[in-house]
Short mmCIF file of C-alpha atoms in Angstrom, two decimals:
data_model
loop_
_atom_site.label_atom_id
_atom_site.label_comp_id
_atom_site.label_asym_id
_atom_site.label_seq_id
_atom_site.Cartn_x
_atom_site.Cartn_y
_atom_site.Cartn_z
CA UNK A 25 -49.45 -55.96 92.12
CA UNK A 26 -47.85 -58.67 89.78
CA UNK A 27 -44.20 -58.69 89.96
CA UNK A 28 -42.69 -60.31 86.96
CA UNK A 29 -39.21 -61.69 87.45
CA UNK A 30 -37.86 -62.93 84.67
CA UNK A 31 -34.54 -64.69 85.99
CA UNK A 32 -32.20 -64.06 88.77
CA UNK A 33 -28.32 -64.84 89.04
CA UNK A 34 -25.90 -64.92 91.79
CA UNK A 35 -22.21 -64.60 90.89
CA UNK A 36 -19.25 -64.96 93.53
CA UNK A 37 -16.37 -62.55 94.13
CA UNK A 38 -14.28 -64.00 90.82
CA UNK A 39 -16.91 -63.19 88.15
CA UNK A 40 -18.05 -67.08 88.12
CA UNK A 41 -21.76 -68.00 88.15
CA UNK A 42 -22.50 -69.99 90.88
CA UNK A 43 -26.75 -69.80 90.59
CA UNK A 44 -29.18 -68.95 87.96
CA UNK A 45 -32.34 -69.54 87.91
CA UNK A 46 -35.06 -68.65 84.92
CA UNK A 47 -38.78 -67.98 85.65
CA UNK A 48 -40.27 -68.07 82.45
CA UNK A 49 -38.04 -66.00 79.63
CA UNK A 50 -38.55 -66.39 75.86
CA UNK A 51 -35.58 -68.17 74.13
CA UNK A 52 -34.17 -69.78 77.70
CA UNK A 53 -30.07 -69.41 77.71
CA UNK A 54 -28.55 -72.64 77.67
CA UNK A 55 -25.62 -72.78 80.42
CA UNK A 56 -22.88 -71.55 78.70
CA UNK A 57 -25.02 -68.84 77.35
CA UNK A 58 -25.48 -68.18 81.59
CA UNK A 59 -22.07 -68.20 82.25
CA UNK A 60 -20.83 -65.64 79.93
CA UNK A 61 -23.55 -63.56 80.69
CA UNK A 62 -22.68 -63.38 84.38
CA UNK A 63 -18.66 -63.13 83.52
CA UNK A 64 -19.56 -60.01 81.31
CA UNK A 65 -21.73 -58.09 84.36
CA UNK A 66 -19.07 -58.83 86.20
CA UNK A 67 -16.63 -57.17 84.26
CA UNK A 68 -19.06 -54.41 83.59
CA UNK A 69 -19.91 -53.86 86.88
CA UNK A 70 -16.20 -53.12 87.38
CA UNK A 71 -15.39 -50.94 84.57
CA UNK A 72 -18.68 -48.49 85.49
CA UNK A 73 -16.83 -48.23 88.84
CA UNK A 74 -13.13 -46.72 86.76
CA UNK A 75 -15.75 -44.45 85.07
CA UNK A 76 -17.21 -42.62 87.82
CA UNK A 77 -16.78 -39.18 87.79
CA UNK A 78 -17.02 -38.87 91.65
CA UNK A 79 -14.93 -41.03 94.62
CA UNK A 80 -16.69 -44.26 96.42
CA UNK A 81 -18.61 -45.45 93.11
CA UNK A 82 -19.97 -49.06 94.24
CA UNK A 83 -21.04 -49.70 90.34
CA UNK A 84 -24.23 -50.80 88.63
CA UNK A 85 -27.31 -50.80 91.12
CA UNK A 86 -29.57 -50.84 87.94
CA UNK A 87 -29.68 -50.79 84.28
CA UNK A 88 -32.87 -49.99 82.33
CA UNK A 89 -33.42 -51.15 79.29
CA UNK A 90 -36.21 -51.59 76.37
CA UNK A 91 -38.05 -54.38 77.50
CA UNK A 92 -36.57 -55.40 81.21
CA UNK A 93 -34.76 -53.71 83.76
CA UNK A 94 -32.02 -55.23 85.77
CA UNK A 95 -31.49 -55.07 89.57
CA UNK A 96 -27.87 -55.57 90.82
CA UNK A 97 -26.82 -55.91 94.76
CA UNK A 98 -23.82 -56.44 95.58
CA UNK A 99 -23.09 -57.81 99.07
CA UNK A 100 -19.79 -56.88 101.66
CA UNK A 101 -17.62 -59.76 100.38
CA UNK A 102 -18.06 -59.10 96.94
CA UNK A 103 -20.99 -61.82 95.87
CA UNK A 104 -23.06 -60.10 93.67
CA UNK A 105 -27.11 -61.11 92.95
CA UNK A 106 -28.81 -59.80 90.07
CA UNK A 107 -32.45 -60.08 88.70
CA UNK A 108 -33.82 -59.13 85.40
CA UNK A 109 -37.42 -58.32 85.69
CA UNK A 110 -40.42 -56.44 83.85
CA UNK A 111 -39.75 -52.48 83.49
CA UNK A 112 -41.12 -50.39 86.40
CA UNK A 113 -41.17 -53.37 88.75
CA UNK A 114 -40.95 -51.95 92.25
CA UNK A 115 -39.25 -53.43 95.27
CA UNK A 116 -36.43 -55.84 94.04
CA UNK A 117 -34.25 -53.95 96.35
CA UNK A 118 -35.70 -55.77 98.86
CA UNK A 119 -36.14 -58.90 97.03
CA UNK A 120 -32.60 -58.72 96.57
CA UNK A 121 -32.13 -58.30 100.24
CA UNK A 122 -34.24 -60.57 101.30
CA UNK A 123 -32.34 -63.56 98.85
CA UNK A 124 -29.00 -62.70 100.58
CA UNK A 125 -30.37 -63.50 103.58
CA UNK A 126 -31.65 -66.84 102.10
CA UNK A 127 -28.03 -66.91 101.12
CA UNK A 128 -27.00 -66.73 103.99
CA UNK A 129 -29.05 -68.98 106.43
CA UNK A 130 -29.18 -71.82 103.89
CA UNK A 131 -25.79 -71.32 101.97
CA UNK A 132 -23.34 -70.44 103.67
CA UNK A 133 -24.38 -71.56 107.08
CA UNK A 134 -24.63 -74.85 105.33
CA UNK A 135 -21.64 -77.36 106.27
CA UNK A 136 -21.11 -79.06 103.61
CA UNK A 137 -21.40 -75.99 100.84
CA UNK A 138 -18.12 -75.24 99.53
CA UNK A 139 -17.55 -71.65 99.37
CA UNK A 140 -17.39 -69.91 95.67
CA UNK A 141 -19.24 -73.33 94.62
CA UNK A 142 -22.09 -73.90 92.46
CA UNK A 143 -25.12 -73.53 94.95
CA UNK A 144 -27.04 -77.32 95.30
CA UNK A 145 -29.07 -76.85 98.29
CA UNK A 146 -32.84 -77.70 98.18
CA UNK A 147 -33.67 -75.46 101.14
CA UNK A 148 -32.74 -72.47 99.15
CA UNK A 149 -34.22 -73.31 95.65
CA UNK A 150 -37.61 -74.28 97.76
CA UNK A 151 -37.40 -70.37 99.97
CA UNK A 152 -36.50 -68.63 97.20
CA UNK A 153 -39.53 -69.93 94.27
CA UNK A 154 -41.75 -69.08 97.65
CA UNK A 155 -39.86 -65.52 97.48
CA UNK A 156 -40.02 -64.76 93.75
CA UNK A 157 -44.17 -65.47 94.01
CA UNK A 158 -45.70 -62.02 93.36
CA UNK A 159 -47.69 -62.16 96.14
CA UNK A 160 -44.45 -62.41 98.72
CA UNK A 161 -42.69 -59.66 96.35
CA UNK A 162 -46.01 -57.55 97.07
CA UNK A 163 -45.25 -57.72 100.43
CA UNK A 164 -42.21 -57.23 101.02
CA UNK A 165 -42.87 -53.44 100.14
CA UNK A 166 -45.15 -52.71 102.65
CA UNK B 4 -36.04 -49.45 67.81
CA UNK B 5 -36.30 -45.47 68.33
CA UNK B 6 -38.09 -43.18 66.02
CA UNK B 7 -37.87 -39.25 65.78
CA UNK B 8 -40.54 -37.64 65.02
CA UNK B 9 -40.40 -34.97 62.76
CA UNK B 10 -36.39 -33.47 61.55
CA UNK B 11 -36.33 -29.78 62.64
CA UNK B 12 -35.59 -29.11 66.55
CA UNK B 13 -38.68 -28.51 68.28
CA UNK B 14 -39.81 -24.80 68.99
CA UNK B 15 -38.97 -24.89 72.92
CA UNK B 16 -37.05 -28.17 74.56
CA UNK B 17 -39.17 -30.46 76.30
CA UNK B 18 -39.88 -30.03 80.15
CA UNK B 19 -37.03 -30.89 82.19
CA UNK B 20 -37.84 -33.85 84.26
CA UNK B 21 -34.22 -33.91 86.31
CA UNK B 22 -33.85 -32.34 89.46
CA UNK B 23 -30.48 -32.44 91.28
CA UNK B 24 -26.90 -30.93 90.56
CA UNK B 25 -25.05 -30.12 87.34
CA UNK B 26 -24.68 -32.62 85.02
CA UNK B 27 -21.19 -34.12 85.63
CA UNK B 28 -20.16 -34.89 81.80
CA UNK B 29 -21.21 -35.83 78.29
CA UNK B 30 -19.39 -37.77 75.50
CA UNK B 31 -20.94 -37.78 71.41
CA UNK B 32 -19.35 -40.70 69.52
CA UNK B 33 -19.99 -41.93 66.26
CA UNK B 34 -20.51 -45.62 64.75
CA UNK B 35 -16.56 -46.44 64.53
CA UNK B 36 -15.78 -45.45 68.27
CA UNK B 37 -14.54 -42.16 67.38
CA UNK B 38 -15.34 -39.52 70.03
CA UNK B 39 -17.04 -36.46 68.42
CA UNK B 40 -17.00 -34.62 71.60
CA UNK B 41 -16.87 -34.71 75.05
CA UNK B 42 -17.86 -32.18 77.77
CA UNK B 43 -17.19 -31.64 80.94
CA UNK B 44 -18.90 -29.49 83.45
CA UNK B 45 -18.03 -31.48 86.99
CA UNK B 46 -15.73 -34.26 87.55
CA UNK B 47 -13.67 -34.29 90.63
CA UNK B 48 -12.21 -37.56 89.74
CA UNK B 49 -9.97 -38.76 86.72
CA UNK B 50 -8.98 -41.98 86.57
CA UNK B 51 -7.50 -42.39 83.42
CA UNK B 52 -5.93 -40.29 80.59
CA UNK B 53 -8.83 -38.99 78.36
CA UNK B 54 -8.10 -41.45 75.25
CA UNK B 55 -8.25 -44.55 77.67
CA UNK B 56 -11.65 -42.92 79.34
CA UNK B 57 -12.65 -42.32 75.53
CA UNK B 58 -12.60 -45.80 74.79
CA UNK B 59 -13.06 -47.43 78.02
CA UNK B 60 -16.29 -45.86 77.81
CA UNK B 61 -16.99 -46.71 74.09
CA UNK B 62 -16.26 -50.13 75.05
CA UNK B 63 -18.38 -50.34 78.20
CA UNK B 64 -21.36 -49.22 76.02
CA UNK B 65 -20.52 -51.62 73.38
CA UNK B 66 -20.55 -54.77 75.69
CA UNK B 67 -23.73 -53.04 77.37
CA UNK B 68 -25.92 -53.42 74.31
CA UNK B 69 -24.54 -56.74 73.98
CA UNK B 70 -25.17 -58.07 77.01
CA UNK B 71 -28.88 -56.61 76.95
CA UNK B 72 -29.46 -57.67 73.45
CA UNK B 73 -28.68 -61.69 74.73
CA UNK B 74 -30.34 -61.22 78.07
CA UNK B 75 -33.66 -60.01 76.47
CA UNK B 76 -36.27 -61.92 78.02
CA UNK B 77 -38.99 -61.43 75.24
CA UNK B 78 -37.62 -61.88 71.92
CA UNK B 79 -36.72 -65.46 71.78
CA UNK B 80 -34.42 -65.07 68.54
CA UNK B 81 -30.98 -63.65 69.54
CA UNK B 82 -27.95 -64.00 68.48
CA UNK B 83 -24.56 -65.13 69.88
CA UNK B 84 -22.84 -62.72 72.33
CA UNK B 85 -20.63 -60.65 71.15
CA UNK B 86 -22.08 -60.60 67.92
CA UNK B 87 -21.75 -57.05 66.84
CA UNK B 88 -25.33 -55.66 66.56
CA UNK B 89 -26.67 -52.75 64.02
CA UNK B 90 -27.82 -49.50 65.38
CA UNK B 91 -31.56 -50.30 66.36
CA UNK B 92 -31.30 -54.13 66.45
CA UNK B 93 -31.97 -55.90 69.76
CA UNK B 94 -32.35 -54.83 72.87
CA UNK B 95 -30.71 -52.03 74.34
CA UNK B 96 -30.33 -49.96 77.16
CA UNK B 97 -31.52 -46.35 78.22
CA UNK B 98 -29.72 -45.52 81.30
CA UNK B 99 -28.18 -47.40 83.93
CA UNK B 100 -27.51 -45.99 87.38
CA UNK B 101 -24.43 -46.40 90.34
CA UNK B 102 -24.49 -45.03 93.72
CA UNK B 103 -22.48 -41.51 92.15
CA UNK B 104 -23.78 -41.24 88.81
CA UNK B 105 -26.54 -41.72 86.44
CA UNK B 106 -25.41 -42.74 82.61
CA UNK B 107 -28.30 -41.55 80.08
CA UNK B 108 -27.37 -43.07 76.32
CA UNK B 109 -29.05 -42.96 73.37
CA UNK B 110 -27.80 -44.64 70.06
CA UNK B 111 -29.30 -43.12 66.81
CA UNK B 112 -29.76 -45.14 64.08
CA UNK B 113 -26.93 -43.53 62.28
CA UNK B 114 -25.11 -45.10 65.06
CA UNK B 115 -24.67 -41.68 66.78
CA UNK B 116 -24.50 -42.79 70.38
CA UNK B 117 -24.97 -39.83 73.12
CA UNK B 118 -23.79 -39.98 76.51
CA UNK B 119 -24.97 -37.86 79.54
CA UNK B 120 -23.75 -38.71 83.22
CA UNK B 121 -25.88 -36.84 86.31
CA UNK B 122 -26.31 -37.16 89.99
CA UNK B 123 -28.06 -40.84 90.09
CA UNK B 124 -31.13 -38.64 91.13
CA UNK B 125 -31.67 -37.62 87.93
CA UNK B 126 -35.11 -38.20 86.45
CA UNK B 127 -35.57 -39.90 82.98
CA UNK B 128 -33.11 -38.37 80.06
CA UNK B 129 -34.36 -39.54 76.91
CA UNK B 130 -36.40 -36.97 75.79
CA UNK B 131 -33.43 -34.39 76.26
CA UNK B 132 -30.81 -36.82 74.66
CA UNK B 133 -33.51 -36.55 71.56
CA UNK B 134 -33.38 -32.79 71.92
CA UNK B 135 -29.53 -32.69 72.29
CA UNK B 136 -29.32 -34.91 68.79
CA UNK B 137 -31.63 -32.21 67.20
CA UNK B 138 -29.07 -29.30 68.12
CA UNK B 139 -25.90 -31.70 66.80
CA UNK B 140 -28.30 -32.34 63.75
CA UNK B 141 -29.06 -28.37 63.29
CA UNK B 142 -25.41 -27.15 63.73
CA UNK B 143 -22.86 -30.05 63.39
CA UNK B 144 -24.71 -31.87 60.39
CA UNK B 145 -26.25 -29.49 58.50
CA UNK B 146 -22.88 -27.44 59.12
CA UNK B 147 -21.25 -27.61 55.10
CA UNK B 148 -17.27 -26.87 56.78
CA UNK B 149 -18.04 -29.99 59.09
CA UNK B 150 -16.17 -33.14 57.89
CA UNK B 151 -17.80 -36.25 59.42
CA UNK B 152 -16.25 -38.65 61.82
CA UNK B 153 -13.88 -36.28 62.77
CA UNK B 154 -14.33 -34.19 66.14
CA UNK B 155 -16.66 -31.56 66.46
CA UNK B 156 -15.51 -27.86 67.35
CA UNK B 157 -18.60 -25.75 66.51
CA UNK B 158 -18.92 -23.22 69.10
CA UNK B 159 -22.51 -22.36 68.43
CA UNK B 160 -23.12 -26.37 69.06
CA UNK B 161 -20.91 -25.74 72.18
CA UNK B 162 -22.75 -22.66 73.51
CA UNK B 163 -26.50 -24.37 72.53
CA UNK B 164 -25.44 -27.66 74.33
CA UNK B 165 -24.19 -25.59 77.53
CA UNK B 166 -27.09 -23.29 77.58
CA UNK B 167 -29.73 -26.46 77.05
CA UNK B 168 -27.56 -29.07 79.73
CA UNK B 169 -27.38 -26.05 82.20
CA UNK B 170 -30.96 -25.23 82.14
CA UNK B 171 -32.16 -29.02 82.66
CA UNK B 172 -30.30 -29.60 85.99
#
């Protein structure tokens, strides 16, 4: 089962982008482009929250749209990772699991990473294009 | 880009595909941010006055199709963000979905945009948000007394929408 991912994002608790990374869109966003992208989830991810009509709203887990849906997990702290991929794609709940704890074991346990920082570790960029492989996204479904 | 098919309302509304509770509310605005109408059938929590919820919401939607229109991974043309967009033109959204709610929108390419929130169960809305436009289209629009862009109080409209949002959940 081919899971197209198109890019994925990771934005810390102030709304600042502090990974992206693009597997293979049309028209690739130049970095500014990135960063108001990720400023504007995060502020939409907020306002869907005010707009609940029920108590304990957590905001947007995923949006649907024409040609890509987008996948949204927020972790306990506040750091949210989102991934855009093809419509219908199954299992980037787990994907999106499954980076966090990438996130965790080579991010944050890393000494010299400075918290709310632009991610620059190698361990994680090499783990995660092994994760994003649609063979490893196949299987992290069963 | 959206197309309707044909301009009467079909004979008998398309098979409900939801399953769940009640619908919790709906809002109708038109291209300029006015809101036509908004119902509300469950909503146990208010968080702001209902002109700041108006446009809060119009707003939200707004940056929505923005944000989806730059982030579109196929067409490699797109504009600047924040560039306001023409009914149709980019990408946009269908529905997006929290842990409490389920937003269903459809924008018309009159720039009607119709808004349905459910329990984040709910199934896919877009053929009933098609059907729902064919009842405003039937009684608001086609209504002679009905002066657009301003608020709609047709209570045949009301008692259609009711009947039809009651019968889907």
């Amino acid at each position: 089962m081919a899971a197209a991912i198109y890019s994925l994002y990771i934005i810390n608790k102030s709304g600042g982008l502090i990974f992206y990374k693009d597997c293979g869109t049309k028209g690739r966003m130049d970095t500014n482009d990135s960063l108001r992208v990720a400023s504007l989830w995060h502020s939409m991810h907020a306002i869907s929250q005010q707009l609940s009509p029920v108590n304990g709203c957590s905001g947007i887990e995923l949006l649907e749209a024409d040609t890509f849906d987008l996948h949204c997990f927020q972790s306990l702290p506040g750091t949210k990772f989102f991934v855009v991929c093809e419509p219908g794609t199954p299992h980037m709940e787990s994907l999106l699991r499954y980076i966090y704890e990438l996130y965790t074991d080579y991010v944050l346990k890393n000494p010299f990473y400075e918290i709310e920082m632009p991610i620059r570790c190698e361990l994680f960029d090499i783990n995660l294009t092994q994760a994003v492989q649609s063979d490893r996204v196949a299987l992290l479904g069963r | 880009m959206q197309f309707f098919g044909g301009s009467e309302i079909s004979p008998s509304p398309p098979v409900p595909t939801v399953s769940g509770n009640n619908a919790h509310m709906m809002y109708v605005f038109n291209r300029n941010g006015v809101c036509l109408l908004y119902k509300e059938w469950n909503r146990p929590l208010h968080t702001l006055n209902p002109q700041q919820d108006h446009k809060l919401m119009f707003g939200l939607l707004f940056s929505l199709k923005s944000l989806t229109a730059k982030m579109d991974p196929v067409n490699a043309d797109k504009g600047n963000l924040g560039v306001p967009q023409l009914p149709g033109q980019g990408c946009s959204f269908h529905s997006f979905r929290t842990n409490t709610y389920k937003l269903s929108f459809m924008e018309t390419p009159s720039g009607i945009k119709i808004i349905l929130v459910t329990h984040p169960k709910t199934g896919d809305l877009r053929e009933s948000l098609k059907y729902i436009y064919g009842l405003y289209v039937e009684y608001v629009v086609k209504n002679p007394i009905y002066n657009p862009g301003s608020p709609i109080k047709s209570e045949l409209f009301n008692t259609a929408l009711d009947q039809y949002v009651r019968s889907i959940s």
